[in-house]
mmCIF file of C-alpha atoms in Angstrom:
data_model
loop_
_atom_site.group_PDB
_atom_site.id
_atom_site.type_symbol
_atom_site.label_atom_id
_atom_site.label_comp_id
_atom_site.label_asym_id
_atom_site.label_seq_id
_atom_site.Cartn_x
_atom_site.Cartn_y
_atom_site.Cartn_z
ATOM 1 C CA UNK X 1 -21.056 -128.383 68.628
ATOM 2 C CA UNK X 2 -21.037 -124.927 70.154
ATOM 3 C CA UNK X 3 -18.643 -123.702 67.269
ATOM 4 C CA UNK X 4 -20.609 -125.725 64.284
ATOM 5 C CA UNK X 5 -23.832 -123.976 65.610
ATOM 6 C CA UNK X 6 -22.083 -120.844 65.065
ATOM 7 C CA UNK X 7 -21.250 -121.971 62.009
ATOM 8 C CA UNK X 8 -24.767 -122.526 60.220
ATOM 9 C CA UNK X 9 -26.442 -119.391 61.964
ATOM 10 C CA UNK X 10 -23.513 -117.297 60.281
ATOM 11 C CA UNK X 11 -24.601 -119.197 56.641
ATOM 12 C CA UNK X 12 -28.292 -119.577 57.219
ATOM 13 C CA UNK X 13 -28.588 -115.727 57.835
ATOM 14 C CA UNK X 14 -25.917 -115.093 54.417
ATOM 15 C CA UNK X 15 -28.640 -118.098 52.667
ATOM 16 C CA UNK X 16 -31.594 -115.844 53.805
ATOM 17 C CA UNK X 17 -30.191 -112.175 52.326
ATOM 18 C CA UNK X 18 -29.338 -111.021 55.020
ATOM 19 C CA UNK X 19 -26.603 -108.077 54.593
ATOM 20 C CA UNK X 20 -22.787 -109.539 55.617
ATOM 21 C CA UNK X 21 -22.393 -106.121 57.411
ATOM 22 C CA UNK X 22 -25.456 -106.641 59.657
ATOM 23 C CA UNK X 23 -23.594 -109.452 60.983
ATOM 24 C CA UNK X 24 -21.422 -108.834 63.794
ATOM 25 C CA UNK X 25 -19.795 -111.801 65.575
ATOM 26 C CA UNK X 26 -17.508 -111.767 68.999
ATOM 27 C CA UNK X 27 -15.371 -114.341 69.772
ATOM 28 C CA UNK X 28 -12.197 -114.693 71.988
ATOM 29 C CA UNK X 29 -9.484 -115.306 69.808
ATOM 30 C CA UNK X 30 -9.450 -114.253 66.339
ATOM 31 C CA UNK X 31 -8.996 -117.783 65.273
ATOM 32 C CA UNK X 32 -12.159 -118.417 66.257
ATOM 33 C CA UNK X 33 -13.716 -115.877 63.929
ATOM 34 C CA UNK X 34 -11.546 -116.568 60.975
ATOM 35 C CA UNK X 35 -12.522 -120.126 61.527
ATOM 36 C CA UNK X 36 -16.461 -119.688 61.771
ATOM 37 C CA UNK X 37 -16.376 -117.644 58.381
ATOM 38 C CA UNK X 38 -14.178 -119.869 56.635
ATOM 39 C CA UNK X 39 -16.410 -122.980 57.770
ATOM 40 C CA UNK X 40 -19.763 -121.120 56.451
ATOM 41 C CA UNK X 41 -18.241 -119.973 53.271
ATOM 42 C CA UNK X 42 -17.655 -123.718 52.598
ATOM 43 C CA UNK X 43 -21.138 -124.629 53.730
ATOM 44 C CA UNK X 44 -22.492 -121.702 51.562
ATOM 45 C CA UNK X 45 -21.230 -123.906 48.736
ATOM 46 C CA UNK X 46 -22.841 -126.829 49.389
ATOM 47 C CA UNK X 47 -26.234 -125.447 49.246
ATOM 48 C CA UNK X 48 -25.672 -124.207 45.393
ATOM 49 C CA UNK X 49 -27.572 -125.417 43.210
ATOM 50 C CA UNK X 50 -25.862 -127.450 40.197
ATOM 51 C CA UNK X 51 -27.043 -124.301 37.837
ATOM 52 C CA UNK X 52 -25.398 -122.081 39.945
ATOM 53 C CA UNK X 53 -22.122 -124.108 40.460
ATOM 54 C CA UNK X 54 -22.091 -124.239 36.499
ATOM 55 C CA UNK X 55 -21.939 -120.776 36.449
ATOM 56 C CA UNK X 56 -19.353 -120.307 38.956
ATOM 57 C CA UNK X 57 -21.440 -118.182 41.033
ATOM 58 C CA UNK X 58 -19.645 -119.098 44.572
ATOM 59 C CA UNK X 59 -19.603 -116.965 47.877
ATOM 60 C CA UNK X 60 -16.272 -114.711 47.511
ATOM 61 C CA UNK X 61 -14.113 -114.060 50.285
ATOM 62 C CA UNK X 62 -15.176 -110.395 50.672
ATOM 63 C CA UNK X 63 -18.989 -111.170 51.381
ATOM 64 C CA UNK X 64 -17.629 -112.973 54.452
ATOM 65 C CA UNK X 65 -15.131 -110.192 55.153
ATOM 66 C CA UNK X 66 -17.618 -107.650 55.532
ATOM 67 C CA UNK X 67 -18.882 -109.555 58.860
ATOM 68 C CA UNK X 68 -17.757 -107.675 61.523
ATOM 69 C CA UNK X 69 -15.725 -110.578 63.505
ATOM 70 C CA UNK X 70 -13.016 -110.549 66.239
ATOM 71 C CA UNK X 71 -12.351 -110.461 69.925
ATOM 72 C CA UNK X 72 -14.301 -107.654 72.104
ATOM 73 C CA UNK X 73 -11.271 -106.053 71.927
ATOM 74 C CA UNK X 74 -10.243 -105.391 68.682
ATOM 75 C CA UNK X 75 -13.887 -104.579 67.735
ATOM 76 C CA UNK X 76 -14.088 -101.882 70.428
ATOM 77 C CA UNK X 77 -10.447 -100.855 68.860
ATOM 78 C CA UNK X 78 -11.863 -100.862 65.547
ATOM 79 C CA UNK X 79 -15.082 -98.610 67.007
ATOM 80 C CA UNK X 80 -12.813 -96.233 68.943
ATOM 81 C CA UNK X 81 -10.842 -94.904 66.232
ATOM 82 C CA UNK X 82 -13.663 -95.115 63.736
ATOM 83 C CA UNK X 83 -15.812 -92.896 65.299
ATOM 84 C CA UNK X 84 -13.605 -90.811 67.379
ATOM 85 C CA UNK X 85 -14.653 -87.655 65.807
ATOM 86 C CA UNK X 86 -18.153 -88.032 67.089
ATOM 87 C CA UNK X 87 -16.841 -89.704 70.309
ATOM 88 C CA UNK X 88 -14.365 -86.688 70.998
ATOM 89 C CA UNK X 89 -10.962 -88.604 71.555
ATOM 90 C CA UNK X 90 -7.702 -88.676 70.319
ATOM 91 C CA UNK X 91 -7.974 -91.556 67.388
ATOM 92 C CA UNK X 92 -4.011 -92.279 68.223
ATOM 93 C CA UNK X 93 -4.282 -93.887 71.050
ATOM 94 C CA UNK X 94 -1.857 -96.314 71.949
ATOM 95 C CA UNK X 95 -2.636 -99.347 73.436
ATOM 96 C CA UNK X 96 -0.768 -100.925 76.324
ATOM 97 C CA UNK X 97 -0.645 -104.707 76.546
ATOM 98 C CA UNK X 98 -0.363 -106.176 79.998
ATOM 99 C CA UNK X 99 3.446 -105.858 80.108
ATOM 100 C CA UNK X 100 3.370 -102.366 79.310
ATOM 101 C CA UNK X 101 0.788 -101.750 82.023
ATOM 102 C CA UNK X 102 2.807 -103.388 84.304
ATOM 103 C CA UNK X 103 6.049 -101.216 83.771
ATOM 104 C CA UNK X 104 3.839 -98.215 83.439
ATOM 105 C CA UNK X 105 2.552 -99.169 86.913
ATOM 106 C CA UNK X 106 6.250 -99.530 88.060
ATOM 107 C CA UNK X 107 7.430 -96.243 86.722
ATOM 108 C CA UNK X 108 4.589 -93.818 88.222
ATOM 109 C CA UNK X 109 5.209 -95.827 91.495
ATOM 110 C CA UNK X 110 9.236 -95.066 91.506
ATOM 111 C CA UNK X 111 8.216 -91.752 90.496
ATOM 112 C CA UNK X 112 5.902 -90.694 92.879
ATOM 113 C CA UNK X 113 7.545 -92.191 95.576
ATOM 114 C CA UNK X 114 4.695 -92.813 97.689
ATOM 115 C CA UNK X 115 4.938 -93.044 101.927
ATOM 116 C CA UNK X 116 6.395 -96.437 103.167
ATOM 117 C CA UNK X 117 3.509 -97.920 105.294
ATOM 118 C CA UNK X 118 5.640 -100.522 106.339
ATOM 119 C CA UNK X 119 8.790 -101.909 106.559
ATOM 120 C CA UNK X 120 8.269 -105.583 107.687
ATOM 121 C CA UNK X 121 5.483 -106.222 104.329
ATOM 122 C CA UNK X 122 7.055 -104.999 100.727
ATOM 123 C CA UNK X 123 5.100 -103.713 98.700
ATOM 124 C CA UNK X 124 3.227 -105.586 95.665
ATOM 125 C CA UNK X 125 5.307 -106.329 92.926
ATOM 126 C CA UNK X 126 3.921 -104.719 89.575
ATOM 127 C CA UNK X 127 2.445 -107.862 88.328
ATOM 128 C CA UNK X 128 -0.220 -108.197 90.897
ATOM 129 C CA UNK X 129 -0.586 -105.036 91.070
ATOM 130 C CA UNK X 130 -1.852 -104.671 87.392
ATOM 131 C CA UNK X 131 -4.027 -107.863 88.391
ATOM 132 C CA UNK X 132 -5.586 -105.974 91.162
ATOM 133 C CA UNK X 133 -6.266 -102.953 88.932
ATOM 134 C CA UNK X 134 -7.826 -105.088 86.035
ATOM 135 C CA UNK X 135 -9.921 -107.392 88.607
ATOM 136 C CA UNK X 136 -11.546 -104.369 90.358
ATOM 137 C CA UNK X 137 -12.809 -102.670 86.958
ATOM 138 C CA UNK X 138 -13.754 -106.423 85.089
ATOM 139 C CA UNK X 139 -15.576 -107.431 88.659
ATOM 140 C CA UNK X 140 -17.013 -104.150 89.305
ATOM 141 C CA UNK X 141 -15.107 -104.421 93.180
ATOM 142 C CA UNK X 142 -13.917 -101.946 95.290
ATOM 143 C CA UNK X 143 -10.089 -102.441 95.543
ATOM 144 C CA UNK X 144 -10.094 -102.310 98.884
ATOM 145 C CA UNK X 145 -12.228 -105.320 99.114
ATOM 146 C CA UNK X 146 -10.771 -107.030 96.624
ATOM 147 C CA UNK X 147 -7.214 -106.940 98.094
ATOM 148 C CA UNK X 148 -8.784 -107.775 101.637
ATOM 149 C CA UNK X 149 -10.784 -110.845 100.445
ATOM 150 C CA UNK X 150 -7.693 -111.867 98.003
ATOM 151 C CA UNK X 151 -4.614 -109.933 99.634
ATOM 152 C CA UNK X 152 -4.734 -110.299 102.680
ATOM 153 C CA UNK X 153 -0.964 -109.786 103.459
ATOM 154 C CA UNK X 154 -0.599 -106.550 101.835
ATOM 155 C CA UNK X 155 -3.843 -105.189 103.181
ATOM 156 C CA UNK X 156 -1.726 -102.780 104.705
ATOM 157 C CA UNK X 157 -0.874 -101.197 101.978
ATOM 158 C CA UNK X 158 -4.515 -100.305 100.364
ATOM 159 C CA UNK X 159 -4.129 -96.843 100.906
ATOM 160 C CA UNK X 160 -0.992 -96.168 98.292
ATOM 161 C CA UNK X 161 -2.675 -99.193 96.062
ATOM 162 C CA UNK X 162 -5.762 -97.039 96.073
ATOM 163 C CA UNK X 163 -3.946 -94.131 94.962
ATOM 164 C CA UNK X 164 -1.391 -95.837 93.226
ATOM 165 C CA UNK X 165 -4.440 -96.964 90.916
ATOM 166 C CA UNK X 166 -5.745 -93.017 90.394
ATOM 167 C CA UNK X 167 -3.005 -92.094 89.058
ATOM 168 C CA UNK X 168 -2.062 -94.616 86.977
ATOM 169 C CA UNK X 169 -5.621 -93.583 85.498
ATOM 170 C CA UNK X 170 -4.508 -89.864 84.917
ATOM 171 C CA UNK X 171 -1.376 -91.130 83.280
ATOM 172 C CA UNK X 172 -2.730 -93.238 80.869
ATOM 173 C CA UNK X 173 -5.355 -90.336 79.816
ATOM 174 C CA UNK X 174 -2.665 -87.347 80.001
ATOM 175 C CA UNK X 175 -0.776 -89.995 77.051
ATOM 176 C CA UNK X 176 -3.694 -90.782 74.808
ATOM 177 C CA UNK X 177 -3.297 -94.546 76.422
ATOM 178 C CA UNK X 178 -5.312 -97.381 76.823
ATOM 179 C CA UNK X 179 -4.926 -100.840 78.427
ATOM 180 C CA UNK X 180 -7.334 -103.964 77.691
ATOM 181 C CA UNK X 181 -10.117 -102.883 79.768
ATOM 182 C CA UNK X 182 -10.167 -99.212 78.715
ATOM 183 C CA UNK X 183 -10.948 -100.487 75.386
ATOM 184 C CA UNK X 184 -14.066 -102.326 76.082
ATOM 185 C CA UNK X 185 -14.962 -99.315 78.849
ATOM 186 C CA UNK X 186 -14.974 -96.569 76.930
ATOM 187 C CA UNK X 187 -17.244 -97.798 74.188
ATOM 188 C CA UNK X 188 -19.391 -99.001 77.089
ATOM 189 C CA UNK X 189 -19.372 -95.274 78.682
ATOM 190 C CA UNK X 190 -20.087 -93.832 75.173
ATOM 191 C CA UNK X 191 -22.777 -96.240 74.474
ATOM 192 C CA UNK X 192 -24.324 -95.095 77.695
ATOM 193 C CA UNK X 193 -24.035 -91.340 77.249
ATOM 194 C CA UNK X 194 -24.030 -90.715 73.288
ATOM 195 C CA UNK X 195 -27.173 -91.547 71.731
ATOM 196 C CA UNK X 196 -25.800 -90.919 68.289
ATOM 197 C CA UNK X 197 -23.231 -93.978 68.841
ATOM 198 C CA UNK X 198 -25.691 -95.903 70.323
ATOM 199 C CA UNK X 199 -28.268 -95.301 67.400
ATOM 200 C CA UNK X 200 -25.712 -96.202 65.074
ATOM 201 C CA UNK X 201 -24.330 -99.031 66.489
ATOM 202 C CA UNK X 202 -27.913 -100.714 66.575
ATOM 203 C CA UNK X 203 -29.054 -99.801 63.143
ATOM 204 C CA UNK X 204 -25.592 -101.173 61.681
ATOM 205 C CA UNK X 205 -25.458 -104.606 63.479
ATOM 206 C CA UNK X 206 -29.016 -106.370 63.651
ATOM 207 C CA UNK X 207 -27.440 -109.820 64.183
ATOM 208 C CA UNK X 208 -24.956 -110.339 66.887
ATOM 209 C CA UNK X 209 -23.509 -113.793 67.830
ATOM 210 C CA UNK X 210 -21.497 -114.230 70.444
ATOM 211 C CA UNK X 211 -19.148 -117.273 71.204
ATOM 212 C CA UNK X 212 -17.872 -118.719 74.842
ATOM 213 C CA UNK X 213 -20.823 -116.662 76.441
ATOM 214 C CA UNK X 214 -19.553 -118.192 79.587
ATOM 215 C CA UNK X 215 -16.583 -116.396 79.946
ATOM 216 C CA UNK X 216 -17.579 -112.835 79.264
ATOM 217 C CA UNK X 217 -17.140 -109.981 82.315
ATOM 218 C CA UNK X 218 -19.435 -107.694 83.656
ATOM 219 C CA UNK X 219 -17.979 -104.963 80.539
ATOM 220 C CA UNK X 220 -18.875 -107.392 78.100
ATOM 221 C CA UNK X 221 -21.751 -107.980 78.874
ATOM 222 C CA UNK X 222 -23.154 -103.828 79.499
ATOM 223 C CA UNK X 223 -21.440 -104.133 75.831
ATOM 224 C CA UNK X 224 -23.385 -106.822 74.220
ATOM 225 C CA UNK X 225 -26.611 -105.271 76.264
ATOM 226 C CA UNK X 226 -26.831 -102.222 74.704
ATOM 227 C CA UNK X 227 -26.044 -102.713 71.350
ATOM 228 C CA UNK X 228 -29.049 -105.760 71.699
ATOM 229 C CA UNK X 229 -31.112 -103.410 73.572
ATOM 230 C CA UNK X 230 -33.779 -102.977 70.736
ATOM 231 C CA UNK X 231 -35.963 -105.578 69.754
ATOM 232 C CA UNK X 232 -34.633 -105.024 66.026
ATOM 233 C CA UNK X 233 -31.119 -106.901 66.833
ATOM 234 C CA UNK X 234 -31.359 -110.371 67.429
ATOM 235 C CA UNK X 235 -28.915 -112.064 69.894
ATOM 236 C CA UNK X 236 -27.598 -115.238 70.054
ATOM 237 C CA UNK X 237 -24.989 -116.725 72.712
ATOM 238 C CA UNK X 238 -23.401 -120.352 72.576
ATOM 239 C CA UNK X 239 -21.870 -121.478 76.059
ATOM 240 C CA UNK X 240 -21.476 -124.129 78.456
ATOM 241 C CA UNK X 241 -22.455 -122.682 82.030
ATOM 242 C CA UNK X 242 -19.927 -125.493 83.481
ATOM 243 C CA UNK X 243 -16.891 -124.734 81.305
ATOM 244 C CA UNK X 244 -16.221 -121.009 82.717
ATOM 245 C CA UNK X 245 -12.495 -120.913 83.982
ATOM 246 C CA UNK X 246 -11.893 -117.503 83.201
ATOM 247 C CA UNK X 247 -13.055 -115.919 86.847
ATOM 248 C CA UNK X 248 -9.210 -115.364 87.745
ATOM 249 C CA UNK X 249 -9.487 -113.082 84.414
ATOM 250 C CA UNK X 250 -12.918 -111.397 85.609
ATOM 251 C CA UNK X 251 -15.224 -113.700 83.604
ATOM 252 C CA UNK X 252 -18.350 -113.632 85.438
ATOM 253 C CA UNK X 253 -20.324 -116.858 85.121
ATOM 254 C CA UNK X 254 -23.322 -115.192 86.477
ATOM 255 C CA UNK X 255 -23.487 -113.743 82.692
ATOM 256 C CA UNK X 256 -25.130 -116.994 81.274
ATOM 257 C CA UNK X 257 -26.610 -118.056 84.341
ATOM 258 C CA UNK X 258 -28.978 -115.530 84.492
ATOM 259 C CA UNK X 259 -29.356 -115.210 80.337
ATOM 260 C CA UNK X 260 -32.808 -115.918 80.468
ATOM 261 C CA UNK X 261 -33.595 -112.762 83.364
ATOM 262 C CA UNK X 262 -32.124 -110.121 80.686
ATOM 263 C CA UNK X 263 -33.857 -111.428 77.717
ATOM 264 C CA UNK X 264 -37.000 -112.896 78.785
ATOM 265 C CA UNK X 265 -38.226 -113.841 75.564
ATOM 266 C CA UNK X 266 -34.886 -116.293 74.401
ATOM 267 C CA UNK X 267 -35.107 -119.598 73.465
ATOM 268 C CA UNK X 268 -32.603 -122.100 75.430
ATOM 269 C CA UNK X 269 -31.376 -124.693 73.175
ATOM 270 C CA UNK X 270 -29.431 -127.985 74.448
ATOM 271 C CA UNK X 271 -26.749 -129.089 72.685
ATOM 272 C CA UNK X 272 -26.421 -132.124 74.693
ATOM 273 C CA UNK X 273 -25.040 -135.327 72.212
ATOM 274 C CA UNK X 274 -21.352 -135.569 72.472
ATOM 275 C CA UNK X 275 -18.837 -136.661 70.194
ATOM 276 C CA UNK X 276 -15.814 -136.911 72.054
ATOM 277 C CA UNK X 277 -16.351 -139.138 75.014
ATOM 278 C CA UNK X 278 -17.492 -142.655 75.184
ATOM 279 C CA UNK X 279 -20.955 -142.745 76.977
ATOM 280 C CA UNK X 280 -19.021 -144.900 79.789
ATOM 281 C CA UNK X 281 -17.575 -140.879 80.535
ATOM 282 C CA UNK X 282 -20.859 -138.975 79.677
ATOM 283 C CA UNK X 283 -22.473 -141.411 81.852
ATOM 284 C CA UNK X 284 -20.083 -140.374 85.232
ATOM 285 C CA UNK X 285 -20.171 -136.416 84.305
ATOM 286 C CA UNK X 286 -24.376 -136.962 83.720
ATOM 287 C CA UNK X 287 -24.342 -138.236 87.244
ATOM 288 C CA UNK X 288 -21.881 -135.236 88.499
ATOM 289 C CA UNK X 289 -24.047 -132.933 87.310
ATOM 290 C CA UNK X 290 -26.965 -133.752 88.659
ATOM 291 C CA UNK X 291 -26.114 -132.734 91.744
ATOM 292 C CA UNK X 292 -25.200 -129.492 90.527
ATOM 293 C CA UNK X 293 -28.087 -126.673 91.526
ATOM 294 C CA UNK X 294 -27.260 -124.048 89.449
ATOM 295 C CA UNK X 295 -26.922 -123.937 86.301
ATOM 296 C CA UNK X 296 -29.235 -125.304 83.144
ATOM 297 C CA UNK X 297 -29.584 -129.499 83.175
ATOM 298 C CA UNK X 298 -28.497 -131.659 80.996
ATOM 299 C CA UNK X 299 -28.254 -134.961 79.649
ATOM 300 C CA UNK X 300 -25.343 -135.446 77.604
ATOM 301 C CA UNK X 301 -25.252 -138.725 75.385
ATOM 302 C CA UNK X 302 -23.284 -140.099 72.649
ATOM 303 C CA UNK X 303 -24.144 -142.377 69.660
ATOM 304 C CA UNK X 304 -20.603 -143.986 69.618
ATOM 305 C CA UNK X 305 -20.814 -147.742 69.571
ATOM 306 C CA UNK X 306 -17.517 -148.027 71.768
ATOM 307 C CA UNK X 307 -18.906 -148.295 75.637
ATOM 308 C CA UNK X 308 -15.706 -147.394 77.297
ATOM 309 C CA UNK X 309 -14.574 -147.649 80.750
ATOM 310 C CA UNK X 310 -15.853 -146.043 83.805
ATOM 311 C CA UNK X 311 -13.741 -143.623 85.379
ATOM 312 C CA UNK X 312 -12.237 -144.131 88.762
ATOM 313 C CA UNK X 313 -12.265 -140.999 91.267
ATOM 314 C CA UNK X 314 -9.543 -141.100 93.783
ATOM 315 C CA UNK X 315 -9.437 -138.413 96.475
ATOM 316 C CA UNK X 316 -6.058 -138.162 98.419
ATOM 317 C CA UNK X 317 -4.594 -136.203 101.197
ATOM 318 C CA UNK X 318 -1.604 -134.623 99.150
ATOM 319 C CA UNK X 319 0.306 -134.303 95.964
ATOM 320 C CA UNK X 320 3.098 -136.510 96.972
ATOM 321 C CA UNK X 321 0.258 -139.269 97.420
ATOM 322 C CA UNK X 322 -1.474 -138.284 93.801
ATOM 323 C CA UNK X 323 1.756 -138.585 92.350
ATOM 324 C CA UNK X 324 2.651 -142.291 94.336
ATOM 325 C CA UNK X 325 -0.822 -143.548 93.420
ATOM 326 C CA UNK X 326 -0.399 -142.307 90.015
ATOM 327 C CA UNK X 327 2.941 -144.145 90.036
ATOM 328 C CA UNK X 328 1.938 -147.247 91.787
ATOM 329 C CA UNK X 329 -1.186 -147.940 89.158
ATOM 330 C CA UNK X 330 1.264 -147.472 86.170
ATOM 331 C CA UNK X 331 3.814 -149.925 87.681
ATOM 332 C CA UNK X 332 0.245 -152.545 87.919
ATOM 333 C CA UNK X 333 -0.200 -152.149 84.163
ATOM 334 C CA UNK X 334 2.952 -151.980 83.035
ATOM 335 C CA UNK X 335 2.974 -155.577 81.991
ATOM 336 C CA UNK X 336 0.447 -155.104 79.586
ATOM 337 C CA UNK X 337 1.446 -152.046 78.207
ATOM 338 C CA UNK X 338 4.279 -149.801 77.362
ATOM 339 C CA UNK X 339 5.184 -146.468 78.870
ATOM 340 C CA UNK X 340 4.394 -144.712 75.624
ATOM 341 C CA UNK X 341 0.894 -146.288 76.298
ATOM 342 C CA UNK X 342 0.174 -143.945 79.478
ATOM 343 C CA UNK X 343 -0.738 -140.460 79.727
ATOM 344 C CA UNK X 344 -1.052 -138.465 82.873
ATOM 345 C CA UNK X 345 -2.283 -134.924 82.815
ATOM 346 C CA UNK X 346 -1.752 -132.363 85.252
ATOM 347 C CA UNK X 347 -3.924 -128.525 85.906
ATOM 348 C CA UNK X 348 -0.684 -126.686 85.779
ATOM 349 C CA UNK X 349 2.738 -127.034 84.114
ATOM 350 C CA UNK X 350 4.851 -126.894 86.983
ATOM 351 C CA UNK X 351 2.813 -130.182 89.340
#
């Protein structure tokens, strides 16, 4: 429902007059967007009036193009070289994606050819580096803690990954570069320190939506924040506060947790009837998250007239034992069913 609320707050506001270039709307995939605005130009037609239908007056394609939409990125792209006059930058900038980062890491460290600390641990491939680097700016931690708490085995090497990280800084500045999280950055560190940008940025978008709350980083949210600061924008968030996966990315789930704290005057709404699961399922996950502290309650439910069955939770000692238990309940079945009949879904590709 999180997407269909999206949805009718996109048309309601279009319904109401309000200006398609008011509206901006972050998401995390561009699908997303494009499929929000394509759903609410289709609703916008339903609520024509016969008269009007006869007329052919229907919502075009460009009033829903003029909502800013996208992922944070590409709108802090789109900001970036839009105003880089007042901002004072380069407007072509390239942008590294995370492979380029990770052979621009490789190069400056073959180039520099930083002090062996040791012999007996190698050094971080470039991968994890890049992981560290992005993880200490989207987590606001020092890498030094971060690759102690997470790294332990190449702790001895903080010193060059310290450095390694400065200058991998300078290099991307002395190119007119960018990776991901420069992008959202820098339009945070210009919204903080140019009051022009800021100014303008709040007078142009006086509705912001954002999508998968849950997931956003500690950037994201200074982002949202102080475009939202005035009491002129209005700010809504969809999110499920138990769905956030993204903390390996950065994603801190402290972002909806504590919605309520930044903006004391929001209203929580509960979108809490499913139509997915049988209420047999709703029923178990109702009782699993009851015991859950943080976090807003809820009491999912479902109007499907199909009970279902109540899961079964099996804890075991290993994977070999998952997989013989696994094995063992399909071979108990099996005369009632075919093979193509069962399904068995694992976190990860390679289990």
């Amino acid at each position: 429902g999180k997407t269909k609320t999206l949805t009718y707050r996109t048309s309601y506001l279009l319904e109401n007059g309000v200006v398609p270039k008011q509206i901006l709307l972050l998401t995390f995939t561009r699908k997303a967007a494009n499929e929000i605005k394509s759903r609410a130009k289709k609703l916008l037609v339903t609520t024509l009036s016969d008269d009007e239908l006869s007329k052919d007056i229907l919502p075009s394609s460009k009033l829903l193009n003029d909502i800013t939409s996208g992922t944070f990125h590409s709108f802090c792209n789109m900001l970036l070289r839009q105003y880089s006059g007042l901002l004072g930058i380069n407007p072509r900038f390239t942008i590294l994606d995370t492979g380029d980062s990770e052979d621009a890491i490789d190069l400056i460290f073959k180039e520099k050819k930083y002090p062996a600390q040791t012999k007996k641990q190698a050094f971080p491939r470039k991968r994890t580096l890049q992981n560290i680097f992005s993880t200490s700016r989207n987590r606001r931690i020092a890498i030094k803690e971060l690759v102690e708490d997470n790294y332990p085995d190449i702790a001895i090497h903080i010193p060059i990954i310290e450095q390694l990280a400065i200058d991998f800084h300078e290099y991307k500045r002395a190119n007119h570069l960018y990776d991901f999280d420069d992008i959202i950055s820098q339009v945070v560190r210009h919204l903080k320190s140019n009051m022009k940008f800021r100014q303008l940025l709040q007078d142009n978008y006086r509705y912001v939506m954002v999508d998968e709350y849950q997931d956003t980083n500690i950037p994201q949210k200074q982002l949202i924040d102080l475009i939202c600061a005035p009491a002129s924008v209005s700010l809504m968030v969809v999110g499920e506060d138990n769905q956030s996966i993204y903390a390996f990315r950065g994603a801190n789930y402290e972002n909806i947790l504590l919605f309520g704290e930044t903006y004391a005057e929001a209203k929580l709404i509960k979108l809490e009837q499913n139509y997915r699961s049988t209420p047999a399922v709703l029923d178990y996950v109702n009782a699993l998250s009851s015991q859950i502290t943080l976090g807003y309650q809820k009491q999912l439910y479902s109007d499907a007239m199909l009970v279902g069955q109540k899961p079964t939770f099996s804890r075991l000692s290993d994977e070999t034992r998952e997989a013989k238990y696994i094995a063992d309940k399909i071979v108990e079945l099996k005369p009632e069913y075919d093979y193509e009949d069962f399904a068995v879904l694992c976190r990860t590709s390679f289990q």
